[in-house]
PDB file of N, CA and C in Angstrom:
ATOM      1  N   UNK A   3       0.764  -1.078  -0.019  1.00 46.00           N
ATOM      2  CA  UNK A   3       0.163  -0.148  -0.212  1.00 46.00           C
ATOM      3  C   UNK A   3       0.745   1.141   0.166  1.00 46.00           C
ATOM      4  N   UNK A   4       0.501   2.468  -0.678  1.00 49.00           N
ATOM      5  CA  UNK A   4       1.083   3.365  -0.659  1.00 49.00           C
ATOM      6  C   UNK A   4       1.696   4.478   0.688  1.00 49.00           C
ATOM      7  N   UNK A   5       0.483   3.753   2.056  1.00 51.00           N
ATOM      8  CA  UNK A   5       0.986   4.592   2.881  1.00 51.00           C
ATOM      9  C   UNK A   5       2.024   3.449   3.717  1.00 51.00           C
ATOM     10  N   UNK A   6       2.505   2.807   3.501  1.00 54.00           N
ATOM     11  CA  UNK A   6       3.128   1.579   3.941  1.00 54.00           C
ATOM     12  C   UNK A   6       5.053   2.124   3.323  1.00 54.00           C
ATOM     13  N   UNK A   7       4.176   2.247   1.727  1.00 62.00           N
ATOM     14  CA  UNK A   7       5.629   3.094   1.120  1.00 62.00           C
ATOM     15  C   UNK A   7       6.006   4.285   1.388  1.00 62.00           C
ATOM     16  N   UNK A   8       5.254   4.813   1.817  1.00 63.00           N
ATOM     17  CA  UNK A   8       5.297   6.668   1.957  1.00 63.00           C
ATOM     18  C   UNK A   8       6.173   6.377   3.681  1.00 63.00           C
ATOM     19  N   UNK A   9       5.611   5.624   4.523  1.00 71.00           N
ATOM     20  CA  UNK A   9       6.123   5.530   5.859  1.00 71.00           C
ATOM     21  C   UNK A   9       7.805   5.435   6.224  1.00 71.00           C
ATOM     22  N   UNK A  10       7.747   3.983   4.839  1.00 76.00           N
ATOM     23  CA  UNK A  10       9.310   3.633   4.954  1.00 76.00           C
ATOM     24  C   UNK A  10      10.172   4.453   3.945  1.00 76.00           C
ATOM     25  N   UNK A  11       9.623   5.096   3.335  1.00 74.00           N
ATOM     26  CA  UNK A  11      10.779   6.273   2.502  1.00 74.00           C
ATOM     27  C   UNK A  11      10.656   7.206   3.163  1.00 74.00           C
ATOM     28  N   UNK A  12       9.996   7.613   4.243  1.00 77.00           N
ATOM     29  CA  UNK A  12      10.126   8.706   5.038  1.00 77.00           C
ATOM     30  C   UNK A  12      11.113   8.317   5.832  1.00 77.00           C
ATOM     31  N   UNK A  13      11.271   6.838   6.605  1.00 83.00           N
ATOM     32  CA  UNK A  13      12.756   6.554   7.706  1.00 83.00           C
ATOM     33  C   UNK A  13      13.630   6.486   6.602  1.00 83.00           C
ATOM     34  N   UNK A  14      13.851   6.029   5.850  1.00 83.00           N
ATOM     35  CA  UNK A  14      14.858   6.111   4.804  1.00 83.00           C
ATOM     36  C   UNK A  14      15.503   7.540   4.504  1.00 83.00           C
ATOM     37  N   UNK A  15      14.889   8.329   4.127  1.00 81.00           N
ATOM     38  CA  UNK A  15      15.233  10.065   4.013  1.00 81.00           C
ATOM     39  C   UNK A  15      15.736  10.647   5.497  1.00 81.00           C
ATOM     40  N   UNK A  16      14.691  10.229   6.606  1.00 85.00           N
ATOM     41  CA  UNK A  16      15.355  10.683   8.141  1.00 85.00           C
ATOM     42  C   UNK A  16      16.300   9.762   8.194  1.00 85.00           C
ATOM     43  N   UNK A  17      16.975   8.870   8.151  1.00 89.00           N
ATOM     44  CA  UNK A  17      18.298   8.169   8.655  1.00 89.00           C
ATOM     45  C   UNK A  17      18.893   8.864   8.046  1.00 89.00           C
ATOM     46  N   UNK A  18      18.993   9.235   6.500  1.00 88.00           N
ATOM     47  CA  UNK A  18      20.013  10.095   6.025  1.00 88.00           C
ATOM     48  C   UNK A  18      19.889  11.514   5.929  1.00 88.00           C
ATOM     49  N   UNK A  19      19.168  12.062   6.618  1.00 86.00           N
ATOM     50  CA  UNK A  19      19.038  13.158   6.916  1.00 86.00           C
ATOM     51  C   UNK A  19      20.308  13.366   8.044  1.00 86.00           C
ATOM     52  N   UNK A  20      19.783  12.105   9.058  1.00 89.00           N
ATOM     53  CA  UNK A  20      20.141  12.566  10.515  1.00 89.00           C
ATOM     54  C   UNK A  20      21.480  11.951  10.375  1.00 89.00           C
ATOM     55  N   UNK A  21      22.226  11.223   9.295  1.00 91.00           N
ATOM     56  CA  UNK A  21      23.861  10.517   9.463  1.00 91.00           C
ATOM     57  C   UNK A  21      23.950  11.482   8.658  1.00 91.00           C
ATOM     58  N   UNK A  22      23.679  12.206   8.316  1.00 90.00           N
ATOM     59  CA  UNK A  22      24.400  13.753   7.359  1.00 90.00           C
ATOM     60  C   UNK A  22      24.753  13.394   5.690  1.00 90.00           C
ATOM     61  N   UNK A  23      24.017  12.861   5.290  1.00 87.00           N
ATOM     62  CA  UNK A  23      24.314  11.978   3.723  1.00 87.00           C
ATOM     63  C   UNK A  23      23.880  12.981   2.678  1.00 87.00           C
ATOM     64  N   UNK A  24      24.256  12.766   1.313  1.00 83.00           N
ATOM     65  CA  UNK A  24      23.661  14.092   0.815  1.00 83.00           C
ATOM     66  C   UNK A  24      22.228  13.318  -0.028  1.00 83.00           C
ATOM     67  N   UNK A  25      21.036  13.774  -0.007  1.00 79.00           N
ATOM     68  CA  UNK A  25      20.079  13.151  -0.754  1.00 79.00           C
ATOM     69  C   UNK A  25      20.061  13.913  -2.123  1.00 79.00           C
ATOM     70  N   UNK A  26      20.254  13.362  -3.379  1.00 80.00           N
ATOM     71  CA  UNK A  26      20.098  13.664  -4.782  1.00 80.00           C
ATOM     72  C   UNK A  26      18.941  13.776  -5.008  1.00 80.00           C
ATOM     73  N   UNK A  27      17.645  14.094  -4.490  1.00 75.00           N
ATOM     74  CA  UNK A  27      16.562  13.798  -4.807  1.00 75.00           C
ATOM     75  C   UNK A  27      15.386  15.114  -5.326  1.00 75.00           C
ATOM     76  N   UNK A  28      14.920  15.166  -6.122  1.00 78.00           N
ATOM     77  CA  UNK A  28      13.962  16.492  -6.185  1.00 78.00           C
ATOM     78  C   UNK A  28      12.340  16.190  -5.352  1.00 78.00           C
ATOM     79  N   UNK A  29      12.109  16.880  -4.835  1.00 79.00           N
ATOM     80  CA  UNK A  29      10.760  16.592  -3.986  1.00 79.00           C
ATOM     81  C   UNK A  29       9.826  17.400  -4.485  1.00 79.00           C
ATOM     82  N   UNK A  30       8.466  17.514  -4.254  1.00 84.00           N
ATOM     83  CA  UNK A  30       7.399  18.198  -5.100  1.00 84.00           C
ATOM     84  C   UNK A  30       7.194  18.973  -4.188  1.00 84.00           C
ATOM     85  N   UNK A  31       6.456  19.961  -4.743  1.00 84.00           N
ATOM     86  CA  UNK A  31       6.291  21.432  -3.626  1.00 84.00           C
ATOM     87  C   UNK A  31       5.465  21.092  -2.261  1.00 84.00           C
ATOM     88  N   UNK A  32       4.162  20.175  -2.835  1.00 85.00           N
ATOM     89  CA  UNK A  32       3.433  19.751  -1.388  1.00 85.00           C
ATOM     90  C   UNK A  32       4.491  18.975  -0.402  1.00 85.00           C
ATOM     91  N   UNK A  33       5.016  18.243  -1.009  1.00 81.00           N
ATOM     92  CA  UNK A  33       5.889  17.183   0.193  1.00 81.00           C
ATOM     93  C   UNK A  33       6.891  18.425   1.061  1.00 81.00           C
ATOM     94  N   UNK A  34       7.174  19.209   0.161  1.00 80.00           N
ATOM     95  CA  UNK A  34       8.396  20.354   1.097  1.00 80.00           C
ATOM     96  C   UNK A  34       7.088  20.880   2.118  1.00 80.00           C
ATOM     97  N   UNK A  35       5.884  21.528   1.841  1.00 83.00           N
ATOM     98  CA  UNK A  35       4.925  22.394   2.443  1.00 83.00           C
ATOM     99  C   UNK A  35       4.746  21.259   3.465  1.00 83.00           C
ATOM    100  N   UNK A  36       4.518  20.454   3.637  1.00 80.00           N
ATOM    101  CA  UNK A  36       4.258  19.163   4.352  1.00 80.00           C
ATOM    102  C   UNK A  36       4.965  19.325   5.790  1.00 80.00           C
ATOM    103  N   UNK A  37       6.436  18.656   5.190  1.00 75.00           N
ATOM    104  CA  UNK A  37       7.741  18.884   6.207  1.00 75.00           C
ATOM    105  C   UNK A  37       7.364  20.256   7.044  1.00 75.00           C
ATOM    106  N   UNK A  38       7.197  21.359   6.285  1.00 80.00           N
ATOM    107  CA  UNK A  38       7.000  22.503   6.752  1.00 80.00           C
ATOM    108  C   UNK A  38       5.793  23.179   7.382  1.00 80.00           C
ATOM    109  N   UNK A  39       4.916  22.355   7.670  1.00 81.00           N
ATOM    110  CA  UNK A  39       3.824  22.065   8.354  1.00 81.00           C
ATOM    111  C   UNK A  39       2.704  23.055   7.715  1.00 81.00           C
ATOM    112  N   UNK A  40       2.602  23.432   6.249  1.00 86.00           N
ATOM    113  CA  UNK A  40       2.081  24.495   5.509  1.00 86.00           C
ATOM    114  C   UNK A  40       1.040  23.909   5.096  1.00 86.00           C
ATOM    115  N   UNK A  41      -0.198  24.431   4.781  1.00 88.00           N
ATOM    116  CA  UNK A  41      -1.119  23.747   4.220  1.00 88.00           C
ATOM    117  C   UNK A  41      -0.950  23.811   2.565  1.00 88.00           C
ATOM    118  N   UNK A  42      -1.385  22.426   1.965  1.00 86.00           N
ATOM    119  CA  UNK A  42      -1.210  22.564   0.619  1.00 86.00           C
ATOM    120  C   UNK A  42      -2.583  22.478  -0.391  1.00 86.00           C
ATOM    121  N   UNK A  43      -2.380  23.183  -1.327  1.00 89.00           N
ATOM    122  CA  UNK A  43      -3.681  24.119  -1.926  1.00 89.00           C
ATOM    123  C   UNK A  43      -3.640  23.329  -3.592  1.00 89.00           C
ATOM    124  N   UNK A  44      -4.785  23.013  -3.661  1.00 88.00           N
ATOM    125  CA  UNK A  44      -4.878  21.997  -5.276  1.00 88.00           C
ATOM    126  C   UNK A  44      -4.428  22.724  -5.844  1.00 88.00           C
ATOM    127  N   UNK A  45      -3.587  24.330  -5.930  1.00 91.00           N
ATOM    128  CA  UNK A  45      -2.925  24.809  -6.972  1.00 91.00           C
ATOM    129  C   UNK A  45      -1.062  24.194  -6.751  1.00 91.00           C
ATOM    130  N   UNK A  46      -1.108  23.730  -5.756  1.00 90.00           N
ATOM    131  CA  UNK A  46       0.252  22.467  -5.207  1.00 90.00           C
ATOM    132  C   UNK A  46       0.102  21.822  -6.374  1.00 90.00           C
ATOM    133  N   UNK A  47      -0.657  20.755  -6.664  1.00 88.00           N
ATOM    134  CA  UNK A  47      -0.984  19.943  -7.679  1.00 88.00           C
ATOM    135  C   UNK A  47      -0.534  20.211  -9.002  1.00 88.00           C
ATOM    136  N   UNK A  48      -0.886  21.344  -9.741  1.00 91.00           N
ATOM    137  CA  UNK A  48      -0.186  21.350 -10.944  1.00 91.00           C
ATOM    138  C   UNK A  48       1.110  21.200 -11.470  1.00 91.00           C
ATOM    139  N   UNK A  49       1.722  21.037 -10.767  1.00 84.00           N
ATOM    140  CA  UNK A  49       3.071  20.849 -10.767  1.00 84.00           C
ATOM    141  C   UNK A  49       2.994  19.039 -10.469  1.00 84.00           C
ATOM    142  N   UNK A  50       2.397  18.789  -9.994  1.00 88.00           N
ATOM    143  CA  UNK A  50       2.810  16.914  -9.623  1.00 88.00           C
ATOM    144  C   UNK A  50       2.164  16.015 -10.486  1.00 88.00           C
ATOM    145  N   UNK A  51       0.602  16.961 -11.219  1.00 90.00           N
ATOM    146  CA  UNK A  51      -0.097  15.876 -11.998  1.00 90.00           C
ATOM    147  C   UNK A  51      -0.692  17.010 -12.687  1.00 90.00           C
ATOM    148  N   UNK A  52      -0.633  17.276 -13.549  1.00 93.00           N
ATOM    149  CA  UNK A  52      -0.904  18.619 -14.389  1.00 93.00           C
ATOM    150  C   UNK A  52      -2.781  17.665 -14.965  1.00 93.00           C
ATOM    151  N   UNK A  53      -2.956  16.519 -15.098  1.00 94.00           N
ATOM    152  CA  UNK A  53      -4.155  16.157 -15.442  1.00 94.00           C
ATOM    153  C   UNK A  53      -5.013  16.242 -14.411  1.00 94.00           C
ATOM    154  N   UNK A  54      -4.832  15.728 -13.238  1.00 90.00           N
ATOM    155  CA  UNK A  54      -5.457  15.942 -12.339  1.00 90.00           C
ATOM    156  C   UNK A  54      -5.708  16.964 -11.602  1.00 90.00           C
ATOM    157  N   UNK A  55      -4.989  18.282 -11.521  1.00 93.00           N
ATOM    158  CA  UNK A  55      -4.848  19.388 -11.013  1.00 93.00           C
ATOM    159  C   UNK A  55      -6.275  19.868 -12.407  1.00 93.00           C
ATOM    160  N   UNK A  56      -5.884  19.501 -13.614  1.00 95.00           N
ATOM    161  CA  UNK A  56      -7.150  20.149 -14.516  1.00 95.00           C
ATOM    162  C   UNK A  56      -8.196  19.856 -14.292  1.00 95.00           C
ATOM    163  N   UNK A  57      -8.398  18.714 -13.651  1.00 91.00           N
ATOM    164  CA  UNK A  57      -9.911  18.199 -13.779  1.00 91.00           C
ATOM    165  C   UNK A  57     -10.229  18.382 -12.401  1.00 91.00           C
ATOM    166  N   UNK A  58      -9.561  18.898 -11.624  1.00 88.00           N
ATOM    167  CA  UNK A  58      -9.850  19.386 -10.244  1.00 88.00           C
ATOM    168  C   UNK A  58     -10.602  20.522 -10.283  1.00 88.00           C
ATOM    169  N   UNK A  59      -9.730  21.410 -11.284  1.00 93.00           N
ATOM    170  CA  UNK A  59     -10.238  23.006 -11.599  1.00 93.00           C
ATOM    171  C   UNK A  59     -11.469  23.310 -12.156  1.00 93.00           C
ATOM    172  N   UNK A  60     -11.662  22.028 -13.303  1.00 91.00           N
ATOM    173  CA  UNK A  60     -12.771  21.841 -14.136  1.00 91.00           C
ATOM    174  C   UNK A  60     -14.050  21.514 -13.166  1.00 91.00           C
ATOM    175  N   UNK A  61     -14.089  20.851 -12.402  1.00 86.00           N
ATOM    176  CA  UNK A  61     -15.161  20.224 -11.385  1.00 86.00           C
ATOM    177  C   UNK A  61     -15.544  21.749 -10.432  1.00 86.00           C
ATOM    178  N   UNK A  62     -14.319  22.315 -10.051  1.00 87.00           N
ATOM    179  CA  UNK A  62     -14.537  23.589  -9.569  1.00 87.00           C
ATOM    180  C   UNK A  62     -15.101  24.916  -9.997  1.00 87.00           C
ATOM    181  N   UNK A  63     -14.730  25.357 -11.624  1.00 91.00           N
ATOM    182  CA  UNK A  63     -15.031  25.484 -12.437  1.00 91.00           C
ATOM    183  C   UNK A  63     -16.955  25.741 -12.706  1.00 91.00           C
ATOM    184  N   UNK A  64     -17.215  24.759 -12.687  1.00 88.00           N
ATOM    185  CA  UNK A  64     -18.751  24.351 -13.455  1.00 88.00           C
ATOM    186  C   UNK A  64     -19.231  23.414 -12.789  1.00 88.00           C
ATOM    187  N   UNK A  65     -20.051  23.465 -13.454  1.00 85.00           N
ATOM    188  CA  UNK A  65     -21.644  23.262 -12.644  1.00 85.00           C
ATOM    189  C   UNK A  65     -21.629  21.642 -13.148  1.00 85.00           C
ATOM    190  N   UNK A  66     -21.379  20.620 -12.159  1.00 80.00           N
ATOM    191  CA  UNK A  66     -21.443  19.283 -12.115  1.00 80.00           C
ATOM    192  C   UNK A  66     -23.183  18.493 -12.030  1.00 80.00           C
ATOM    193  N   UNK A  67     -23.874  19.314 -11.736  1.00 76.00           N
ATOM    194  CA  UNK A  67     -24.751  19.170 -11.958  1.00 76.00           C
ATOM    195  C   UNK A  67     -25.239  17.609 -12.257  1.00 76.00           C
ATOM    196  N   UNK A  68     -25.757  16.457 -11.901  1.00 76.00           N
ATOM    197  CA  UNK A  68     -26.303  15.492 -12.804  1.00 76.00           C
ATOM    198  C   UNK A  68     -25.201  14.633 -13.327  1.00 76.00           C
ATOM    199  N   UNK A  69     -23.568  14.700 -13.108  1.00 76.00           N
ATOM    200  CA  UNK A  69     -22.421  14.065 -13.840  1.00 76.00           C
ATOM    201  C   UNK A  69     -22.124  13.325 -12.373  1.00 76.00           C
ATOM    202  N   UNK A  70     -22.254  13.482 -11.378  1.00 70.00           N
ATOM    203  CA  UNK A  70     -21.994  12.388 -10.015  1.00 70.00           C
ATOM    204  C   UNK A  70     -23.577  11.956  -9.486  1.00 70.00           C
ATOM    205  N   UNK A  71     -24.487  12.494  -9.796  1.00 66.00           N
ATOM    206  CA  UNK A  71     -25.544  12.108  -8.973  1.00 66.00           C
ATOM    207  C   UNK A  71     -26.130  10.923 -10.138  1.00 66.00           C
ATOM    208  N   UNK A  72     -25.958  10.660 -11.432  1.00 67.00           N
ATOM    209  CA  UNK A  72     -26.767   9.488 -11.873  1.00 67.00           C
ATOM    210  C   UNK A  72     -25.883   8.289 -12.201  1.00 67.00           C
ATOM    211  N   UNK A  73     -24.322   8.609 -11.380  1.00 72.00           N
ATOM    212  CA  UNK A  73     -24.076   7.512 -11.197  1.00 72.00           C
ATOM    213  C   UNK A  73     -23.737   6.851  -9.887  1.00 72.00           C
ATOM    214  N   UNK A  74     -24.772   7.342  -9.008  1.00 76.00           N
ATOM    215  CA  UNK A  74     -24.682   7.108  -7.557  1.00 76.00           C
ATOM    216  C   UNK A  74     -23.327   7.260  -6.781  1.00 76.00           C
ATOM    217  N   UNK A  75     -22.427   8.679  -7.092  1.00 82.00           N
ATOM    218  CA  UNK A  75     -21.204   8.707  -6.318  1.00 82.00           C
ATOM    219  C   UNK A  75     -21.157   9.051  -4.623  1.00 82.00           C
ATOM    220  N   UNK A  76     -20.703   8.559  -4.518  1.00 86.00           N
ATOM    221  CA  UNK A  76     -20.403   8.750  -3.249  1.00 86.00           C
ATOM    222  C   UNK A  76     -19.237   9.269  -2.616  1.00 86.00           C
ATOM    223  N   UNK A  77     -18.746   9.472  -1.547  1.00 89.00           N
ATOM    224  CA  UNK A  77     -17.533  10.182  -0.833  1.00 89.00           C
ATOM    225  C   UNK A  77     -16.642   8.654   0.175  1.00 89.00           C
ATOM    226  N   UNK A  78     -16.499   7.826  -0.726  1.00 90.00           N
ATOM    227  CA  UNK A  78     -15.590   6.497  -0.844  1.00 90.00           C
ATOM    228  C   UNK A  78     -15.265   6.170  -2.138  1.00 90.00           C
ATOM    229  N   UNK A  79     -13.827   5.622  -1.875  1.00 89.00           N
ATOM    230  CA  UNK A  79     -13.296   5.006  -3.047  1.00 89.00           C
ATOM    231  C   UNK A  79     -12.917   3.618  -2.666  1.00 89.00           C
ATOM    232  N   UNK A  80     -13.049   2.329  -3.851  1.00 89.00           N
ATOM    233  CA  UNK A  80     -12.111   1.458  -3.485  1.00 89.00           C
ATOM    234  C   UNK A  80     -10.856   1.191  -4.063  1.00 89.00           C
ATOM    235  N   UNK A  81      -9.840   0.789  -2.509  1.00 85.00           N
ATOM    236  CA  UNK A  81      -8.388   0.969  -3.010  1.00 85.00           C
ATOM    237  C   UNK A  81      -8.257  -0.116  -2.851  1.00 85.00           C
ATOM    238  N   UNK A  82      -7.339  -1.275  -3.679  1.00 86.00           N
ATOM    239  CA  UNK A  82      -6.730  -2.173  -3.902  1.00 86.00           C
ATOM    240  C   UNK A  82      -5.527  -1.994  -2.777  1.00 86.00           C
ATOM    241  N   UNK A  83      -5.600  -2.751  -1.463  1.00 81.00           N
ATOM    242  CA  UNK A  83      -4.595  -2.759  -0.745  1.00 81.00           C
ATOM    243  C   UNK A  83      -4.048  -4.102  -0.578  1.00 81.00           C
ATOM    244  N   UNK A  84      -3.022  -4.308  -1.143  1.00 86.00           N
ATOM    245  CA  UNK A  84      -2.013  -5.987  -1.201  1.00 86.00           C
ATOM    246  C   UNK A  84      -2.739  -6.959  -1.823  1.00 86.00           C
ATOM    247  N   UNK A  85      -3.573  -6.740  -2.848  1.00 87.00           N
ATOM    248  CA  UNK A  85      -4.567  -7.590  -3.882  1.00 87.00           C
ATOM    249  C   UNK A  85      -5.839  -7.605  -3.063  1.00 87.00           C
ATOM    250  N   UNK A  86      -6.079  -7.227  -1.674  1.00 90.00           N
ATOM    251  CA  UNK A  86      -7.595  -6.930  -1.171  1.00 90.00           C
ATOM    252  C   UNK A  86      -8.228  -5.551  -1.647  1.00 90.00           C
ATOM    253  N   UNK A  87      -9.551  -5.479  -2.551  1.00 91.00           N
ATOM    254  CA  UNK A  87      -9.945  -4.379  -2.473  1.00 91.00           C
ATOM    255  C   UNK A  87     -11.013  -3.914  -1.306  1.00 91.00           C
ATOM    256  N   UNK A  88     -10.667  -2.689  -1.127  1.00 89.00           N
ATOM    257  CA  UNK A  88     -11.660  -2.283   0.339  1.00 89.00           C
ATOM    258  C   UNK A  88     -11.966  -0.805  -0.011  1.00 89.00           C
ATOM    259  N   UNK A  89     -13.158  -0.788   0.763  1.00 88.00           N
ATOM    260  CA  UNK A  89     -13.666   0.613   0.727  1.00 88.00           C
ATOM    261  C   UNK A  89     -13.217   1.969   1.541  1.00 88.00           C
ATOM    262  N   UNK A  90     -12.652   2.665   0.928  1.00 88.00           N
ATOM    263  CA  UNK A  90     -11.935   3.594   1.597  1.00 88.00           C
ATOM    264  C   UNK A  90     -13.013   5.076   1.827  1.00 88.00           C
ATOM    265  N   UNK A  91     -13.477   5.574   3.115  1.00 90.00           N
ATOM    266  CA  UNK A  91     -14.244   7.012   3.089  1.00 90.00           C
ATOM    267  C   UNK A  91     -13.334   7.701   3.049  1.00 90.00           C
ATOM    268  N   UNK A  92     -13.666   8.992   2.071  1.00 89.00           N
ATOM    269  CA  UNK A  92     -12.707  10.151   2.113  1.00 89.00           C
ATOM    270  C   UNK A  92     -12.767  11.224   3.219  1.00 89.00           C
ATOM    271  N   UNK A  93     -14.523  10.786   3.772  1.00 90.00           N
ATOM    272  CA  UNK A  93     -15.014  11.548   4.988  1.00 90.00           C
ATOM    273  C   UNK A  93     -15.373  10.895   5.989  1.00 90.00           C
ATOM    274  N   UNK A  94     -15.482  11.344   7.415  1.00 93.00           N
ATOM    275  CA  UNK A  94     -16.460  10.509   8.245  1.00 93.00           C
ATOM    276  C   UNK A  94     -17.825  10.196   7.471  1.00 93.00           C
ATOM    277  N   UNK A  95     -18.375   8.888   7.266  1.00 92.00           N
ATOM    278  CA  UNK A  95     -20.011   8.823   6.751  1.00 92.00           C
ATOM    279  C   UNK A  95     -19.668   8.874   4.960  1.00 92.00           C
ATOM    280  N   UNK A  96     -18.614   8.934   4.559  1.00 89.00           N
ATOM    281  CA  UNK A  96     -18.468   8.843   3.055  1.00 89.00           C
ATOM    282  C   UNK A  96     -19.453   8.312   2.312  1.00 89.00           C
ATOM    283  N   UNK A  97     -19.271   6.614   2.711  1.00 89.00           N
ATOM    284  CA  UNK A  97     -20.137   5.437   1.920  1.00 89.00           C
ATOM    285  C   UNK A  97     -21.811   6.095   2.044  1.00 89.00           C
ATOM    286  N   UNK A  98     -21.858   6.599   2.642  1.00 89.00           N
ATOM    287  CA  UNK A  98     -23.615   7.053   2.899  1.00 89.00           C
ATOM    288  C   UNK A  98     -23.727   8.202   1.765  1.00 89.00           C
ATOM    289  N   UNK A  99     -22.647   9.024   1.762  1.00 88.00           N
ATOM    290  CA  UNK A  99     -23.184  10.697   1.414  1.00 88.00           C
ATOM    291  C   UNK A  99     -22.699  10.704  -0.502  1.00 88.00           C
ATOM    292  N   UNK A 100     -23.945  11.238  -0.994  1.00 83.00           N
ATOM    293  CA  UNK A 100     -23.577  11.152  -2.208  1.00 83.00           C
ATOM    294  C   UNK A 100     -23.227  12.246  -2.532  1.00 83.00           C
ATOM    295  N   UNK A 101     -22.393  12.338  -3.624  1.00 82.00           N
ATOM    296  CA  UNK A 101     -21.658  13.522  -4.400  1.00 82.00           C
ATOM    297  C   UNK A 101     -22.927  14.439  -4.784  1.00 82.00           C
ATOM    298  N   UNK A 102     -23.061  16.109  -4.608  1.00 80.00           N
ATOM    299  CA  UNK A 102     -23.841  16.390  -5.546  1.00 80.00           C
ATOM    300  C   UNK A 102     -23.260  18.141  -5.740  1.00 80.00           C
ATOM    301  N   UNK A 103     -24.123  18.746  -6.326  1.00 79.00           N
ATOM    302  CA  UNK A 103     -22.861  20.424  -7.072  1.00 79.00           C
ATOM    303  C   UNK A 103     -22.923  20.619  -5.663  1.00 79.00           C
ATOM    304  N   UNK A 104     -23.972  20.501  -4.501  1.00 81.00           N
ATOM    305  CA  UNK A 104     -23.766  21.587  -3.260  1.00 81.00           C
ATOM    306  C   UNK A 104     -22.860  20.981  -2.276  1.00 81.00           C
ATOM    307  N   UNK A 105     -22.089  19.356  -2.598  1.00 77.00           N
ATOM    308  CA  UNK A 105     -21.011  19.672  -1.611  1.00 77.00           C
ATOM    309  C   UNK A 105     -19.703  19.386  -1.991  1.00 77.00           C
TER     310      UNK A 105
END
């Protein structure tokens, strides 16, 4: 799972920094903001994943009435976790909350 990989990667980077090793790697702006405790915004995603950023901007700037409602979309996703598909709620009670223009 990506959460485990991120934790492991964080430990490796932390150990390298702790032991004074130079890390020749470029990190993304959202990653640096997380390290500094600053809030990430959707605009930070423009450099990380332009397609995702453009999709999110389009959704925010356009009326999506009917786009999600017809598909019965909720605030939950299916996530492959080591070969097992699990439902992950994007917010508390997300499995029951349908996506609408209002939310």
